[in-house]
mmCIF file of C-alpha atoms in Angstrom:
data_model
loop_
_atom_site.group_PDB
_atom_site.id
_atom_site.type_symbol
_atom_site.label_atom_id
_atom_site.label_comp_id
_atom_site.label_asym_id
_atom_site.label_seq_id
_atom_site.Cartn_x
_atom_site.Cartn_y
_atom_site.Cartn_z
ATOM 1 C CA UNK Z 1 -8.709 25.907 18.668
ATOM 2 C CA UNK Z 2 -6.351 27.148 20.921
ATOM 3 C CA UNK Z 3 -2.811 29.015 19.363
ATOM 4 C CA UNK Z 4 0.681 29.358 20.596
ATOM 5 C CA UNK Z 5 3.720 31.565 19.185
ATOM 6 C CA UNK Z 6 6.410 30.102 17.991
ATOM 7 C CA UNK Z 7 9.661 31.840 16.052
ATOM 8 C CA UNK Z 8 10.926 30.531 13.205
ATOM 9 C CA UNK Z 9 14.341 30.238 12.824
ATOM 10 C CA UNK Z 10 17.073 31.998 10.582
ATOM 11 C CA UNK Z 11 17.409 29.085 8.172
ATOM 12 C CA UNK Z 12 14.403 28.082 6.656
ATOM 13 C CA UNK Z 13 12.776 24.627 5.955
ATOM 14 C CA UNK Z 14 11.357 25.829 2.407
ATOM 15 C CA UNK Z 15 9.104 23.140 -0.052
ATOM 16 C CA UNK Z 16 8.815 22.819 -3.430
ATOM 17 C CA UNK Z 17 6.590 21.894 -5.411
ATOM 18 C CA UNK Z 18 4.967 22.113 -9.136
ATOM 19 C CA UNK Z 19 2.705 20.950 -11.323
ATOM 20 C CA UNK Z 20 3.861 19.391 -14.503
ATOM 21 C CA UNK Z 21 2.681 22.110 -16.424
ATOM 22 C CA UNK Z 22 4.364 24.236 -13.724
ATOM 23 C CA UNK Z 23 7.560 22.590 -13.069
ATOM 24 C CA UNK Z 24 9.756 25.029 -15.777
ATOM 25 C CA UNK Z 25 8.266 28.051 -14.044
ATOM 26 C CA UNK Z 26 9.523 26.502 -10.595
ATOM 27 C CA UNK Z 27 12.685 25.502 -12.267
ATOM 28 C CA UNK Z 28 13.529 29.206 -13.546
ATOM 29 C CA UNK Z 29 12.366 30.544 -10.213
ATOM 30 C CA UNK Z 30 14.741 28.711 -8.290
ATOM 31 C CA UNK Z 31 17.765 29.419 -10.832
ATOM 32 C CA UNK Z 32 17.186 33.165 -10.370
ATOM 33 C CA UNK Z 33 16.426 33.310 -6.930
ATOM 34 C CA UNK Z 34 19.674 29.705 -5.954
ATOM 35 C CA UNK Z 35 21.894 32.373 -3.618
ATOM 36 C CA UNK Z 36 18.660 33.402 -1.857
ATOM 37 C CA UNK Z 37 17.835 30.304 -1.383
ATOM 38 C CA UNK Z 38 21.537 28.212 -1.057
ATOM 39 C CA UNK Z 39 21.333 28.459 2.942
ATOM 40 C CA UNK Z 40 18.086 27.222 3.687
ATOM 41 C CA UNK Z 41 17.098 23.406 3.722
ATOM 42 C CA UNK Z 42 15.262 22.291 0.596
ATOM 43 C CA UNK Z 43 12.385 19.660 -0.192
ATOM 44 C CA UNK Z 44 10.640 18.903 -2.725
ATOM 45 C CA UNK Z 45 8.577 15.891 -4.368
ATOM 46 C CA UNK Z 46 9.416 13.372 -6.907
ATOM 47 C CA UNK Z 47 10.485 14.689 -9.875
ATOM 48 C CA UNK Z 48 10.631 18.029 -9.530
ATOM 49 C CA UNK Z 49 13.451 17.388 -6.786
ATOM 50 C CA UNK Z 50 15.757 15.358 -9.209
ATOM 51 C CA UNK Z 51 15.237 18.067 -11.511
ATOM 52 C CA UNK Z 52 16.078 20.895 -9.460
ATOM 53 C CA UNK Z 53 19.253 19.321 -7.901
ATOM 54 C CA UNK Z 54 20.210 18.357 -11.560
ATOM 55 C CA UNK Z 55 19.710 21.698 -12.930
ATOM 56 C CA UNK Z 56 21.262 24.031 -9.865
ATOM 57 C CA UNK Z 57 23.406 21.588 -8.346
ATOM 58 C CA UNK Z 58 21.421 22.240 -4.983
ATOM 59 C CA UNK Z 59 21.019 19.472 -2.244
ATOM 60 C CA UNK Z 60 17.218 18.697 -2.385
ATOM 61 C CA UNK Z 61 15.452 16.495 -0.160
ATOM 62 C CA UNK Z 62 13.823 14.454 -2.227
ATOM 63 C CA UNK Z 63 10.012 13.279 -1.188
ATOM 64 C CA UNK Z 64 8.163 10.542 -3.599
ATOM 65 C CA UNK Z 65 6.136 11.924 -6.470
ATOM 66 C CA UNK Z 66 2.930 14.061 -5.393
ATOM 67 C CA UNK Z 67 0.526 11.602 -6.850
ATOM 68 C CA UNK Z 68 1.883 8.969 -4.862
ATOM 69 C CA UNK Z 69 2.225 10.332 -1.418
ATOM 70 C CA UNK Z 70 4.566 13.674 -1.903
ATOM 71 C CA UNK Z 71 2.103 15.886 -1.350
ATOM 72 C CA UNK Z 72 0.950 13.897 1.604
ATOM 73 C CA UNK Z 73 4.463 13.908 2.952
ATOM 74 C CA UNK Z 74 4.684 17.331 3.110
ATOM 75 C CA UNK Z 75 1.969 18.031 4.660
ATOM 76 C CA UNK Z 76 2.898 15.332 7.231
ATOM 77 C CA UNK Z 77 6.338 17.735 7.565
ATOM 78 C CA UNK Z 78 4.365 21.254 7.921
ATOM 79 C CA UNK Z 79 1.957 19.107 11.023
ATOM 80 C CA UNK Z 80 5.240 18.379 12.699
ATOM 81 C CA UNK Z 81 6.452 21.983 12.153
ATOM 82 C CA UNK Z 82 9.320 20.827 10.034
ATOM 83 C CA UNK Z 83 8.454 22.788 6.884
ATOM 84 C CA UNK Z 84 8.694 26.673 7.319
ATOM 85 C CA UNK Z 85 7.665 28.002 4.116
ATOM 86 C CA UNK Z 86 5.875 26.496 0.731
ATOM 87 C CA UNK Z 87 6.195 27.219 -2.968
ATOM 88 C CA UNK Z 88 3.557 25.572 -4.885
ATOM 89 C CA UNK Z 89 3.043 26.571 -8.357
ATOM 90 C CA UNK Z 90 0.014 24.493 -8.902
ATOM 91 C CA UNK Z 91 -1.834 24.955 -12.238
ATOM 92 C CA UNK Z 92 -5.151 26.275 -11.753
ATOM 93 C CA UNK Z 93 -6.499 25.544 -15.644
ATOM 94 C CA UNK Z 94 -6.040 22.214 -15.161
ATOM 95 C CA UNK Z 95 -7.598 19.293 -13.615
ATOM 96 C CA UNK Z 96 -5.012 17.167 -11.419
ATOM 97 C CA UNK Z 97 -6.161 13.403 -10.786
ATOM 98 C CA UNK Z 98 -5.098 14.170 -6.958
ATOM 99 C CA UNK Z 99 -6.621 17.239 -6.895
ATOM 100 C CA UNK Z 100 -7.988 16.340 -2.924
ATOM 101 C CA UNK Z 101 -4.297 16.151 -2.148
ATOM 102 C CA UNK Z 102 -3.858 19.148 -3.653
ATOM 103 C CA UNK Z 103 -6.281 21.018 -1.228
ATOM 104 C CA UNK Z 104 -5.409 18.718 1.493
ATOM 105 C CA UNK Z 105 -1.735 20.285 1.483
ATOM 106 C CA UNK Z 106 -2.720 23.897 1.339
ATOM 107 C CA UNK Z 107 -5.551 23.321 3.883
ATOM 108 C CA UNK Z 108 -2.450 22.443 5.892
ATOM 109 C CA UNK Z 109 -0.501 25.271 5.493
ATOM 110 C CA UNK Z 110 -3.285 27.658 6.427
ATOM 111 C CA UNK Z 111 -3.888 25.323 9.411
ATOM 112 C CA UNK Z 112 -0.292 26.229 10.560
ATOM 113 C CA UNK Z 113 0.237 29.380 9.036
ATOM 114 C CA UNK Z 114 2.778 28.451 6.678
ATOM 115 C CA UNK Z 115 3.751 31.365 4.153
ATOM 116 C CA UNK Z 116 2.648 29.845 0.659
ATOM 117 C CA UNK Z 117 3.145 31.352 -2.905
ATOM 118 C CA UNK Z 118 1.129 29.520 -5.504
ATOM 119 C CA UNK Z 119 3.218 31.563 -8.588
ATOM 120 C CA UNK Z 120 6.299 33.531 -9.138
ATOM 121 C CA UNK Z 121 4.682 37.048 -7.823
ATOM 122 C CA UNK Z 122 4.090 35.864 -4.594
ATOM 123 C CA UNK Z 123 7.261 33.728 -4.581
ATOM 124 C CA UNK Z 124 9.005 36.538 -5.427
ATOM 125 C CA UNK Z 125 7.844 39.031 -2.926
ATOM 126 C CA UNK Z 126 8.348 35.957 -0.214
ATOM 127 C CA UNK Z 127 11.753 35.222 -0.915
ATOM 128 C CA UNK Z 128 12.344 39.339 -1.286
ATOM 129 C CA UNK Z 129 10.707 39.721 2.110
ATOM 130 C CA UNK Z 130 13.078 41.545 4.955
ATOM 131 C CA UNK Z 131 11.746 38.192 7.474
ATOM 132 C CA UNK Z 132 13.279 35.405 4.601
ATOM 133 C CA UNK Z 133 16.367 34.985 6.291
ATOM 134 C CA UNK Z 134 15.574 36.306 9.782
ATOM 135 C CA UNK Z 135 13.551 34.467 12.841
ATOM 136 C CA UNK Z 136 10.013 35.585 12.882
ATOM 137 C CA UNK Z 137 6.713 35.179 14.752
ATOM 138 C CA UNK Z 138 3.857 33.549 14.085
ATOM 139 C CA UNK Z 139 0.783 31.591 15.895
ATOM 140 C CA UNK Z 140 0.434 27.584 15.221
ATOM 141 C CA UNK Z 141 -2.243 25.519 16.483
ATOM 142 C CA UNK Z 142 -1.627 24.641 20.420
ATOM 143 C CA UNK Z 143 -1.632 20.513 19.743
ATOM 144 C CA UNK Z 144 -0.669 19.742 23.147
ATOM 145 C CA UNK Z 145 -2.821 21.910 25.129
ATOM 146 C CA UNK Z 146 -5.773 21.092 22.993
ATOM 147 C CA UNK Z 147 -4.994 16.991 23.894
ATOM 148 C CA UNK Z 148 -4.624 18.484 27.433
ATOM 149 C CA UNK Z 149 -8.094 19.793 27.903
ATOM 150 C CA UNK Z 150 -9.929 17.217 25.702
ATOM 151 C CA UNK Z 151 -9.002 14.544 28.014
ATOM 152 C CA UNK Z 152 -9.980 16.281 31.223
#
């Protein structure tokens, strides 16, 4: 596959996303960390959206639940470079019915080198991270140029 560099911009395009057994984890996160976060655009899916912009007060773009498509949608937003950076706090003990989703979406994000944290350490050194609210580099899959060559 052939790569291009691309810079992020200042704002970022953040989603998030949590397990059920995850969602109050996600939920304090985002309470502790809502003037870090305040400037950049927010999604997240289903539920976990309504309950973030109930509790904080934040405007959340709101996806459908993850079951149902969420998870598909956001992948669907990092393969048009829309999303920027992804907090999943899946639950690795247990067994989610959409579990291919699941990998599907961070498949995805390594695919296009999106900056993931799958719990609050890594969320926390992310969102701590002297690049959060600055433009930074980063190599994506060249799309076009791939098209460009397959058809010759």
């Amino acid at each position: 596959m052939l790569f291009k560099k691309v810079t992020t911009s200042d704002v970022k395009t953040i989603a998030l996303v949590a397990h059920d057994n995850m969602k109050p984890a996600l939920m304090d996160w985002v309470v502790a960390h809502k003037d870090k976060l305040m400037p950049h655009k927010l999604y997240a899916t289903g539920t976990t959206g309504s309950v973030l912009e109930q509790k904080t007060g934040m405007i959340i773009n709101k996806l459908i639940s993850g079951p149902l498509g969420g998870d598909q949608q956001i992948g669907a937003l990092i393969t048009e470079q829309v999303i920027d950076v992804m907090i999943f706090f899946w639950d690795p003990l247990e067994a989610q019915p959409h579990d291919p989703d699941v990998k599907a979406l961070l498949r995805l994000a390594a695919v296009w080198n999106i900056p993931v944290a799958c719990n609050v350490a890594t969320a926390d050194l992310l969102i701590t991270s002297s690049l959060f609210d600055k433009p930074f580099d980063k190599n994506i899959p060249d799309y076009e140029r791939y098209l460009c060559e397959r058809t010759q």
